[in-house]
Coordinates of C-alpha atoms in Angstrom, one line a residue:
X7 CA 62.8 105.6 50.0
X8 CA 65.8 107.2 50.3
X9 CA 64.5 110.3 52.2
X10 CA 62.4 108.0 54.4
X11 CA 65.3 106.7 55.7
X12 CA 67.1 110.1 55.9
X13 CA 64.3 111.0 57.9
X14 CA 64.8 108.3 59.9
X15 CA 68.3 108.1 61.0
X16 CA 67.6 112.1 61.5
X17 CA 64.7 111.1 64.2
X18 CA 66.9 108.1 65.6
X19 CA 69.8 111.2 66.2
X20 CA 67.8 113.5 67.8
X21 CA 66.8 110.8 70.4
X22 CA 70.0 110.0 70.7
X23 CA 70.8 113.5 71.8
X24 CA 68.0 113.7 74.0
X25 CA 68.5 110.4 75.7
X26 CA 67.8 110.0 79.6
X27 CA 70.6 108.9 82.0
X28 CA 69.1 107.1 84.6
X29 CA 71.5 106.5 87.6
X30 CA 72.1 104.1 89.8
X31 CA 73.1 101.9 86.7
X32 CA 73.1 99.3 89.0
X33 CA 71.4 99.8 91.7
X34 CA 72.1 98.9 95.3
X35 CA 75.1 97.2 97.1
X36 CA 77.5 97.2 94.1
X37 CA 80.0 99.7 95.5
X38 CA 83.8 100.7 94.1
X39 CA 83.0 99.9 90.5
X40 CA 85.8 98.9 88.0
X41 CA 85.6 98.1 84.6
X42 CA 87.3 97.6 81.2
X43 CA 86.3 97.0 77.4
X44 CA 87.2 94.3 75.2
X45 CA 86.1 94.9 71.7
X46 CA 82.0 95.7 71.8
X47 CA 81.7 94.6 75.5
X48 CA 82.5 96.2 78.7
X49 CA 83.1 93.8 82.0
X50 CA 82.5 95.4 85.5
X51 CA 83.2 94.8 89.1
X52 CA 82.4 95.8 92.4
X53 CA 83.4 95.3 96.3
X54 CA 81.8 92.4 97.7
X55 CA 83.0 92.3 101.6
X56 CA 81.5 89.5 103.8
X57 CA 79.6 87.7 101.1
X58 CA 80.4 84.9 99.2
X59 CA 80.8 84.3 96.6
X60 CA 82.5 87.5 95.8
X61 CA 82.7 90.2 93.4
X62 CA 80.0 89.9 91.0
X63 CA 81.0 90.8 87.3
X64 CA 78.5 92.6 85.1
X65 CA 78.1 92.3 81.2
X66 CA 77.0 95.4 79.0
X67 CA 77.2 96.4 75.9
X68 CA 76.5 100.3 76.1
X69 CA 76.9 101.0 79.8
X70 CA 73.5 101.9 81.1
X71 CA 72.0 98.0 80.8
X72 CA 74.1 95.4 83.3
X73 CA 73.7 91.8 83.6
X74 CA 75.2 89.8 86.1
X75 CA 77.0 86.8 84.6
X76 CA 78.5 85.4 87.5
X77 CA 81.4 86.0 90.7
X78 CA 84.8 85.9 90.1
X79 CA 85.6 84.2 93.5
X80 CA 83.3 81.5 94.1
X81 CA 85.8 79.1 96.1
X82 CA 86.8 78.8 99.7
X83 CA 90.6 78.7 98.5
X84 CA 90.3 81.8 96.3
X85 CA 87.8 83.4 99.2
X86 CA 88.3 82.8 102.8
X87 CA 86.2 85.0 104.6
X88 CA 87.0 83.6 108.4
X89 CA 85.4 86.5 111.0
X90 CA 84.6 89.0 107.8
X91 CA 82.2 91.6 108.7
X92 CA 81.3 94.6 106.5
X93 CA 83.9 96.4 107.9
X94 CA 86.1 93.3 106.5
X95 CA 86.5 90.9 103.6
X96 CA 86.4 92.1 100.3
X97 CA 87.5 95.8 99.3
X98 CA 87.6 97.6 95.7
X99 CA 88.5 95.2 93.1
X100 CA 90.5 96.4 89.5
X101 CA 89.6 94.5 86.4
X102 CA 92.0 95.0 83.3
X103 CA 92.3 93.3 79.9
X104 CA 96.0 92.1 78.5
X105 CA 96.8 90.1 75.7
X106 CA 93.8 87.2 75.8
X107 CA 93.7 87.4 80.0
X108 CA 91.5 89.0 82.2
X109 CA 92.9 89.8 85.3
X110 CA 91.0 90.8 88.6
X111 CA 93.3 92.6 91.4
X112 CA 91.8 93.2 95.0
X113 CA 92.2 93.1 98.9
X114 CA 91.3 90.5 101.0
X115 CA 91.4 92.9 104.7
X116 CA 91.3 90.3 107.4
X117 CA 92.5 87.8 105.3
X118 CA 95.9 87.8 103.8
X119 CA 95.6 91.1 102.1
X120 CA 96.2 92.0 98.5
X121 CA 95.8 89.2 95.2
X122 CA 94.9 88.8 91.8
X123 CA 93.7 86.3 90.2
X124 CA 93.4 85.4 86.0
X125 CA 90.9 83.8 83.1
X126 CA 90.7 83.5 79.9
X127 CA 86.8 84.4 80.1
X128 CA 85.1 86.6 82.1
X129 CA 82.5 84.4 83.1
X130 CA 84.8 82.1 84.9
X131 CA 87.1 79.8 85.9
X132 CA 89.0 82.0 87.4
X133 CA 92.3 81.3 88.5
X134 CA 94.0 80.7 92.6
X135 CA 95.0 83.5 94.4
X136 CA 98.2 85.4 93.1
X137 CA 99.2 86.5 96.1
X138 CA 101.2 90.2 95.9
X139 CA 103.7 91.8 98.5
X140 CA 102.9 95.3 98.3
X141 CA 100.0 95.7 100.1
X142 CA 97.2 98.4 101.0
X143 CA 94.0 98.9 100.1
X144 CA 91.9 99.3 96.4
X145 CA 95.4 97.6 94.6
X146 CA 94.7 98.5 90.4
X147 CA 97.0 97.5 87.4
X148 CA 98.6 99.1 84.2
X149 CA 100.4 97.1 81.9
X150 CA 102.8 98.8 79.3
X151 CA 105.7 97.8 77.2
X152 CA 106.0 94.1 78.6
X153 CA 105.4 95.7 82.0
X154 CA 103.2 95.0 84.4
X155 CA 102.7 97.6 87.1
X156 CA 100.7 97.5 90.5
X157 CA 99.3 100.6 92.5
X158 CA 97.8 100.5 96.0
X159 CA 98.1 103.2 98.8
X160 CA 99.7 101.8 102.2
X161 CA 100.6 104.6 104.8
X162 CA 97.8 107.2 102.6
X163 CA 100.3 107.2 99.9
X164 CA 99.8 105.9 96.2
X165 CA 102.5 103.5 95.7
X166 CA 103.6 102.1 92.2
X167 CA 106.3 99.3 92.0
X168 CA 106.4 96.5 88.5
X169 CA 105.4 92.8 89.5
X170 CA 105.2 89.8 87.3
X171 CA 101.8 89.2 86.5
X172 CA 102.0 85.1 86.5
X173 CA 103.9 84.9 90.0
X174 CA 103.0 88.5 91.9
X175 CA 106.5 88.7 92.8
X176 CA 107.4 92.0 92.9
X177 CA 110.3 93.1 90.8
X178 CA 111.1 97.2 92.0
X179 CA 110.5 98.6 95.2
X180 CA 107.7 100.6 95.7
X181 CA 107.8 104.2 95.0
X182 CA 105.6 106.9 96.4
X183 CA 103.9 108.9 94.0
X184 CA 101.0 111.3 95.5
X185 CA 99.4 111.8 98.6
X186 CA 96.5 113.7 96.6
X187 CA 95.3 117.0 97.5
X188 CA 95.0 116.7 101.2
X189 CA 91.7 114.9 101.3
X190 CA 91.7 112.2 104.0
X191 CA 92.1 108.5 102.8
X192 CA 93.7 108.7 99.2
X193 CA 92.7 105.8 97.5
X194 CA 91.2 103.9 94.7
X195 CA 94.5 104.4 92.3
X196 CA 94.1 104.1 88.6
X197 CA 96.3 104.7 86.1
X198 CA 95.9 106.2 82.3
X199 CA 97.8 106.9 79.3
X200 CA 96.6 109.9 77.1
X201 CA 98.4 111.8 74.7
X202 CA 101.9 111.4 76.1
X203 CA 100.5 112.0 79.6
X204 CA 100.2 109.2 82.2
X205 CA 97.2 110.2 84.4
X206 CA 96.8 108.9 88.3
X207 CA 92.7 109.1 89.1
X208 CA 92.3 108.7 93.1
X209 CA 89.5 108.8 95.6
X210 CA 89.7 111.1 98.9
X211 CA 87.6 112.3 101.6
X212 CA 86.0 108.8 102.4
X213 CA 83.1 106.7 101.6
X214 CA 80.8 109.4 102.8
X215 CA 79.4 112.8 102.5
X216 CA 82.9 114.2 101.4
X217 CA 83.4 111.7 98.7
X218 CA 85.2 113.3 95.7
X219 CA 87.7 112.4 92.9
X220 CA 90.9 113.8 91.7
X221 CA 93.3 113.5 89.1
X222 CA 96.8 114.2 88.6
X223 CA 99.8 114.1 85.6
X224 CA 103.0 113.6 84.8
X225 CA 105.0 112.5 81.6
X226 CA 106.7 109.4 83.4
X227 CA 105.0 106.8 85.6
X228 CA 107.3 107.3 88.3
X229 CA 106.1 110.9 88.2
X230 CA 106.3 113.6 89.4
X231 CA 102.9 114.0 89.2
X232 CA 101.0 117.1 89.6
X233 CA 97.7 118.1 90.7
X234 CA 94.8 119.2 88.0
X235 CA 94.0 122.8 89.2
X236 CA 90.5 122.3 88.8
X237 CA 90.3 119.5 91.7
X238 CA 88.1 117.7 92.8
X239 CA 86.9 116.8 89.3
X240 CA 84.0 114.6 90.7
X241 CA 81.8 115.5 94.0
X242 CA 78.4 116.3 95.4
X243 CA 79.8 117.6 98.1
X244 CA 79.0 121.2 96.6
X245 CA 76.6 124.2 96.3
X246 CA 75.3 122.5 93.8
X247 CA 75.5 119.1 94.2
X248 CA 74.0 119.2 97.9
X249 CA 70.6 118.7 97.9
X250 CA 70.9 115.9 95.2
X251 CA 69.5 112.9 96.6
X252 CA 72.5 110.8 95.1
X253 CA 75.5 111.9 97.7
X254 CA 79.1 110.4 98.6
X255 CA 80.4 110.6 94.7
X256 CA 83.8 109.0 94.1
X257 CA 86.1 105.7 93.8
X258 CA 85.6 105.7 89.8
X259 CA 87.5 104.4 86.6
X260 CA 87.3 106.0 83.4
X261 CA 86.5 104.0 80.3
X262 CA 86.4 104.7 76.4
X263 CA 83.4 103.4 74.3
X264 CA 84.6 102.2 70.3
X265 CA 83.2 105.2 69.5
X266 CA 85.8 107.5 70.9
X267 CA 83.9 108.4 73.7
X268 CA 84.6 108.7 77.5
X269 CA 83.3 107.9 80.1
X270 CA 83.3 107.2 84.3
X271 CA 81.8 104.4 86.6
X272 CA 81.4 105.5 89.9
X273 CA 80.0 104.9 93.4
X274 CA 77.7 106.8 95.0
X275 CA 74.3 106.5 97.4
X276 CA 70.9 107.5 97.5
X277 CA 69.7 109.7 100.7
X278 CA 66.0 108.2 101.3
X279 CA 63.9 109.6 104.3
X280 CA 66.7 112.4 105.4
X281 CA 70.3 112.1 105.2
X282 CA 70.1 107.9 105.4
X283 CA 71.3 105.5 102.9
X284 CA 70.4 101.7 103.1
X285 CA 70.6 100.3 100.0
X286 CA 74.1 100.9 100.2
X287 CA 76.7 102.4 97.6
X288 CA 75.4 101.9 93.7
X289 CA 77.1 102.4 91.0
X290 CA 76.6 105.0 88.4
X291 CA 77.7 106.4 85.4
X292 CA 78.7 109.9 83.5
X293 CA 80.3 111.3 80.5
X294 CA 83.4 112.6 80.4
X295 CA 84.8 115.4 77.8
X296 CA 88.3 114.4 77.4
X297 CA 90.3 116.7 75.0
X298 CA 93.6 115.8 73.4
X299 CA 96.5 116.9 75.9
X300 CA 93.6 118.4 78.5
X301 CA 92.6 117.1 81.6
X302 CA 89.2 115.2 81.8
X303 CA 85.8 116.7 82.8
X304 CA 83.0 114.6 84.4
X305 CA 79.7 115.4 83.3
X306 CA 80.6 119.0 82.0
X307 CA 81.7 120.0 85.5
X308 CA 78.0 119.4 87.3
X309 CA 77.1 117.7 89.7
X310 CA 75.3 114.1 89.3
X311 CA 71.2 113.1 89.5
X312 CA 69.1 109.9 89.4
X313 CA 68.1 112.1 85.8
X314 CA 70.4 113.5 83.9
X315 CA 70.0 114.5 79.9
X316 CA 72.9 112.4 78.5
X317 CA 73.4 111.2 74.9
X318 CA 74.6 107.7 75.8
X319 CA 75.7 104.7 73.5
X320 CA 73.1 102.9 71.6
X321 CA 71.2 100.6 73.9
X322 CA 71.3 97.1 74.2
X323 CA 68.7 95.9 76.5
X324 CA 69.0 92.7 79.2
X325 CA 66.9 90.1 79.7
X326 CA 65.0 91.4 83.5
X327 CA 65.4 88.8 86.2
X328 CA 63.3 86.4 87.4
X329 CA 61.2 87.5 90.4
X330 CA 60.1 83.9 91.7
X331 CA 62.2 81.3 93.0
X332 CA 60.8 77.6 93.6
X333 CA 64.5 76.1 94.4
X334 CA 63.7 73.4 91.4
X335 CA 66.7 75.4 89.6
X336 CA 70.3 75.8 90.7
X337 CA 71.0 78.8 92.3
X338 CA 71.9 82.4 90.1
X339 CA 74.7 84.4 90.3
X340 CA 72.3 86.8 92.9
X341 CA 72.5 84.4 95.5
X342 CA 74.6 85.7 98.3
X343 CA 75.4 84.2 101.8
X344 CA 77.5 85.5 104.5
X345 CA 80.8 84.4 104.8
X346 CA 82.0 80.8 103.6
X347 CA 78.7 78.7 104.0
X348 CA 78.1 75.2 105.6
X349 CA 77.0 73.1 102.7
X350 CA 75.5 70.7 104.4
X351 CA 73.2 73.3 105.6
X352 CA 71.9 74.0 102.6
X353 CA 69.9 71.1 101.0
X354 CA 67.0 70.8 98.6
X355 CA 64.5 68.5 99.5
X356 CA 61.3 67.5 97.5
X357 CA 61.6 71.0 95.4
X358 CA 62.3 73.0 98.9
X359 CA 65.1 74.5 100.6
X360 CA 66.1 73.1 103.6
X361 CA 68.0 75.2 105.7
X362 CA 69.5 73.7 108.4
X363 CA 69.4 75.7 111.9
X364 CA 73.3 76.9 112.5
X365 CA 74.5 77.2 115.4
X366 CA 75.6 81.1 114.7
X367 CA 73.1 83.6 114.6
X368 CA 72.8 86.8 112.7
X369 CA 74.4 89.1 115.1
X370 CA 77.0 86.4 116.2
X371 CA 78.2 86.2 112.6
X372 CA 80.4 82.7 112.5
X373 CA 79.0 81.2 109.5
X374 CA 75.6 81.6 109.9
X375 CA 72.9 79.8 108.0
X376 CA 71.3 82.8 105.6
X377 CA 71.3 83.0 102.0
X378 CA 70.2 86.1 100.6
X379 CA 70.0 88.9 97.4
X380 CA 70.7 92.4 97.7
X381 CA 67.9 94.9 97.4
X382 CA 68.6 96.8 94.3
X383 CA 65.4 99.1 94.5
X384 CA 63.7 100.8 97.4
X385 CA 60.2 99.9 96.6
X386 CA 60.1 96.0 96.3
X387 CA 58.4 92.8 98.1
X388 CA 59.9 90.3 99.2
X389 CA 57.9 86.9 100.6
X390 CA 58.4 83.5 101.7
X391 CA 56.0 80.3 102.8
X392 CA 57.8 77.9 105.1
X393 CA 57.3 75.5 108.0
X394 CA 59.2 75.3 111.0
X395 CA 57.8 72.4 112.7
X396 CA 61.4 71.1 113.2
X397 CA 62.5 73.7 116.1
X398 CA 62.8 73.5 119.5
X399 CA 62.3 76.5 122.4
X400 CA 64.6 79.6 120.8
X401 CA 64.9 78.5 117.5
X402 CA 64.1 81.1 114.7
X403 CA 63.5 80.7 111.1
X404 CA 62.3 83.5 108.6
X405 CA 63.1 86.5 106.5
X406 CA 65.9 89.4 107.6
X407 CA 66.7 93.0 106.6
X408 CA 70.2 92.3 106.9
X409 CA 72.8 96.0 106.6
X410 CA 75.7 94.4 109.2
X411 CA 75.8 91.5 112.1
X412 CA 74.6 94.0 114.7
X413 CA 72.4 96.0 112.1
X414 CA 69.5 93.6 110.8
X415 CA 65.5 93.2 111.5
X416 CA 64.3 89.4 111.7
X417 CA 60.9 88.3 110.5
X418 CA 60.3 85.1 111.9
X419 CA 59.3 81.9 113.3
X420 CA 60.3 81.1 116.5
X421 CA 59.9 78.5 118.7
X422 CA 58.3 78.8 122.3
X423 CA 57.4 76.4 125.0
X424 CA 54.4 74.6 123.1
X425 CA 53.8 76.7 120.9
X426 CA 54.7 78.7 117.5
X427 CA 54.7 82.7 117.2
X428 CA 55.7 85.0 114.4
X429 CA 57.9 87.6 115.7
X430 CA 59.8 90.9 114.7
X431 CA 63.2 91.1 116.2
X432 CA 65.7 93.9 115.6
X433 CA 69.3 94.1 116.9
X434 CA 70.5 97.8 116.6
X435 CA 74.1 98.1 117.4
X436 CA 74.0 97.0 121.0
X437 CA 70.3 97.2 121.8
X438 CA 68.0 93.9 121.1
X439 CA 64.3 94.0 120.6
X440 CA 61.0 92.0 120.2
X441 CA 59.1 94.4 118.2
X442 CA 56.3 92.1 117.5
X443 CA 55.2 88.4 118.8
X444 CA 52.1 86.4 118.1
X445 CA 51.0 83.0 118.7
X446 CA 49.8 81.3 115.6
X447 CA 48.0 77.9 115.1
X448 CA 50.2 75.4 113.7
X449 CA 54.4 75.3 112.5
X450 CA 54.0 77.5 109.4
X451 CA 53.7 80.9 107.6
X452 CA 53.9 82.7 104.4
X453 CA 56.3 85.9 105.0
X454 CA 56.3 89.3 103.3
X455 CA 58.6 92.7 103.7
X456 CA 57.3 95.5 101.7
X457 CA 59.7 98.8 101.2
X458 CA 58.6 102.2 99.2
X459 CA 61.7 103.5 100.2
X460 CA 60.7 104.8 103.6
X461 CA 59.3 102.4 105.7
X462 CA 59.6 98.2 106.0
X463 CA 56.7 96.6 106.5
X464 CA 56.1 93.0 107.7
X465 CA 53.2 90.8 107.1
X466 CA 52.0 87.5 107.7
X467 CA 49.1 84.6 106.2
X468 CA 48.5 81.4 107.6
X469 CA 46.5 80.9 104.5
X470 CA 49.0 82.1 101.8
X471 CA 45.5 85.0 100.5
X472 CA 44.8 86.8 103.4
X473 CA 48.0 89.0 105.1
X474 CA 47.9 91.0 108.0
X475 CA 50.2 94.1 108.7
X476 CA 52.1 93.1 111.8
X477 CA 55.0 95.8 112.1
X478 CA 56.7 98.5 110.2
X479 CA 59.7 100.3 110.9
X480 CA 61.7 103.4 109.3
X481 CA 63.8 102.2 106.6
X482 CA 66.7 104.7 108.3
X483 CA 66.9 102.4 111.0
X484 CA 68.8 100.0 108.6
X485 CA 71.1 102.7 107.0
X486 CA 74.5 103.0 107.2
X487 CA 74.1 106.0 109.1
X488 CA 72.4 104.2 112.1
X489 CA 73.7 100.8 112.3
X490 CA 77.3 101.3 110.3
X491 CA 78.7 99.6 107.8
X492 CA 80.0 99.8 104.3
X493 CA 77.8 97.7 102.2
X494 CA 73.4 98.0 102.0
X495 CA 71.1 96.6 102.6
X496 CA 70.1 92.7 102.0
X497 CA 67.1 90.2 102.0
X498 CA 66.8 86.5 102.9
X499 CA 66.2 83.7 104.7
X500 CA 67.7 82.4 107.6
X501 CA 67.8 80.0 110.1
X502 CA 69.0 79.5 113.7
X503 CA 69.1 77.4 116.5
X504 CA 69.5 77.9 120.2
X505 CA 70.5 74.6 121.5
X506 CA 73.3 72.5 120.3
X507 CA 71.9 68.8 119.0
X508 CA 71.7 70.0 115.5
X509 CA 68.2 69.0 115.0
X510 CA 66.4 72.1 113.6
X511 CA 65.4 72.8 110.4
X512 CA 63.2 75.4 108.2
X513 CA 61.4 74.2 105.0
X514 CA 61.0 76.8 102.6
X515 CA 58.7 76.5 99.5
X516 CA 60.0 79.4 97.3
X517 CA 61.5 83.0 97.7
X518 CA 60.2 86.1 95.8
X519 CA 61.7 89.0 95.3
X520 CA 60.2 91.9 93.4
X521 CA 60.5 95.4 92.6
X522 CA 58.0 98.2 92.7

């Protein structure tokens, strides 16, 4: 017996060592990832710009497997979001861990500028808006000694100063303490303490193709700090790293597992049909060889792939999500809209959703009536049944593609002079378009946008069996390359109105979403 089980636990080891990394660890929009450990469990966050509520927080236990337990601003008073677009809102949120309080550290850019807020548990309630002096973008926190210090980089310099973590007031004046090594945009600050060395992690070259991270040191947290020769630590912008599909590596945090280990949450994107990305900026995940008194090495100095061989912790699976909504439950964590919603256009009625026609559209972006998931896998369906029989001439209800306000493809119903059609309607920066319009027999439809990663395509039933291919578009045309933006791609339903009496409204019988 006792062999067997040496046998065993020599079997279990080897696939241990031989374990798969499969990145995105969470897949689509979930850029800027932060995270920290408490105990067994590791808590994450990302950016969550327009949407609300914002910045989803993830649960794991080893890493790879995520589950989404909930937002940590899910109020109007700790979220306005008045005129947010992609562009605005929400930017790269810090999570840390002190003495029996989580704390949560972003910028609100449009609106009001840098906070924190505080809980006791992860999963909520979180606290009001702390609201801090120093500002600029991607604000992070160390604590040390009784000390509670704030980063952020105003004027593309990383600024330190000490606040008091239950007021925000600031108690030093900022100090400047690296500019990084001449990449454009320093940002995403995070500090570490290792072996007698404080170490500054930053983000440069931007968002995009030029995405990298770099590191410097110094034995006081005032600095000086200086630069790790090796810089950039973390890119694909290389030889190597170039004809990855996963591009635009950077804007990470460093974490270490109970077992001693290290490791990196990062964000980066997925290049699908060319140079395009529209499922936005994912987050992944690397090891990290960090020896006593050295500087830290990401994934043995190569670059990162959707496969990597990787000997990661133990794995603790998570229950897989529900792929069929029938609105007879509250709504999940998932459920996303765009900027603060209008309750009252949002109603469930007889086990439906009523959404109420508001009088913003898409591409006008003041409040509009959508509520929505992102698309977390290129290859997925997503499909709908409603009826629209409450709309008047111009009114539109239906499924969107949604990357920005002035980036999105509409599958809908929409009301004409007598009559019903089912249309495809794109707006593309400046330029509008019916791509596809037919009259249909009666006030309702049953809905469905299939993706394999390189084309959309939109079908229709009056009879909920039989579908018929209407449309289908190039999946680039809703990339960030094409239509802007910094988030990726969404799907929902929405509904609009043209006139002004208030009078329209779309019934919806369920909303499925599933991956390929």
């Amino acid at each position: 017996m006792r062999k067997l089980l040496l046998v065993i636990g020599l079997l279990l080891s080897a696939m241990v060592t031989q374990a798969q990394l499969r990145n995105p660890v969470i897949p689509g929009y979930h850029p800027d990832p932060s995270v920290c450990r408490v105990g067994d469990d590791f808590y994450l966050v990302n950016s969550s710009f327009q949407y609300f509520p914002g910045v989803p927080i993830y649960h794991s236990r080893d890493l790879v497997n995520w589950e989404l337990i909930g937002n940590v601003l899910d109020r109007e008073s700790q979220l306005p979001l008045k005129d947010a677009t992609s562009w605005l809102g929400i930017y790269a949120p810090t999570i840390r861990y002190h003495e029996g309080t989580y704390y949560m550290i972003t910028t609100n850019v449009g609106n009001r500028g840098n906070f924190m807020v505080t809980a006791t548990d992860p999963r909520g309630p979180w606290s009001e808006p702390i609201w801090l002096e120093q500002q600029g973008i991607d604000p992070s926190l160390w604590f040390e000694d009784g000390r509670c210090y704030m980063m952020s980089n105003p004027d593309n310099t990383i600024l330190l100063c000490e606040i008091d973590p239950k007021t925000g007031r600031q108690l030093t004046p900022s100090k400047p303490l690296w500019q990084g090594t001449g990449g454009r945009w320093p940002e995403g600050p995070h500090i570490y303490k290792k072996d007698g060395w404080y170490y500054l992690l930053i983000s440069e070259g931007g968002t995009e193709l030029a995405h990298k991270l770099t590191i410097a040191r110094s034995r006081h947290i005032y600095g000086p700090y200086k630069a790790n020769p090796a810089n950039p630590i973390l890119t694909n912008c290389s030889r190597d790293g170039q004809g990855k599909q996963i591009q635009g590596t950077g804007h990470g945090d460093f974490i270490q597992a109970t077992d001693g280990s290290w490791w990196i949450v990062f964000l980066a994107y997925r290049n699908f049909g060319g140079s395009y990305h529209h499922l936005g900026r994912e987050t992944c995940l690397a090891p990290v060889k960090w020896e006593k008194g050295q500087w830290p090495v990401v994934n043995g100095g190569q670059p990162i792939d959707t496969l990597m061989q990787v000997a990661t912790l133990p794995q603790v699976p998570v229950q897989s999500k529900a792929s069929y909504y029938d609105f007879s439950m509250p709504f999940g964590p998932e459920w996303i809209y765009i900027q603060n919603p209008v309750a009252e256009n949002y109603l469930k009625v007889n086990g439906r959703l009523r959404l109420k026609g508001g009088r913003s559209s898409l591409t006008a972006n003041e409040r509009p009536t959508f509520i929505g998931r992102r698309q977390e896998s290129a290859a997925m369906l997503v499909e709908t049944h409603l009826n629209f029989s409450e709309s008047a001439i111009g009114d539109e209800a239906g499924l969107t593609v949604y990357q920005i306000n002035d980036g999105h493809t509409d599958f809908c119903l929409q009301g004409m002079k007598g009559k019903m059609v089912v249309a495809v309607k794109t707006q593309l920066k400046t330029v509008a378009a019916t791509l596809f319009s037919e009259e249909i027999d009666g006030f309702e439809a049953s809905l469905r946008v299939t993706s394999d990663g390189e084309m959309y395509r939109f079908e229709y039933s009056l009879d909920g069996q039989h579908y018929k291919q209407c449309y289908a578009m190039a999946c680039s045309l809703m990339s960030t390359e094409v239509v802007g933006g910094f988030t990726g791609a969404v799907v929902g339903m929405y509904c609009s109105q043209k006139g002004s009496d208030g009078a329209t409204f779309a019934d919806f019988d369920y909303f499925k979403y599933e991956e390929k």
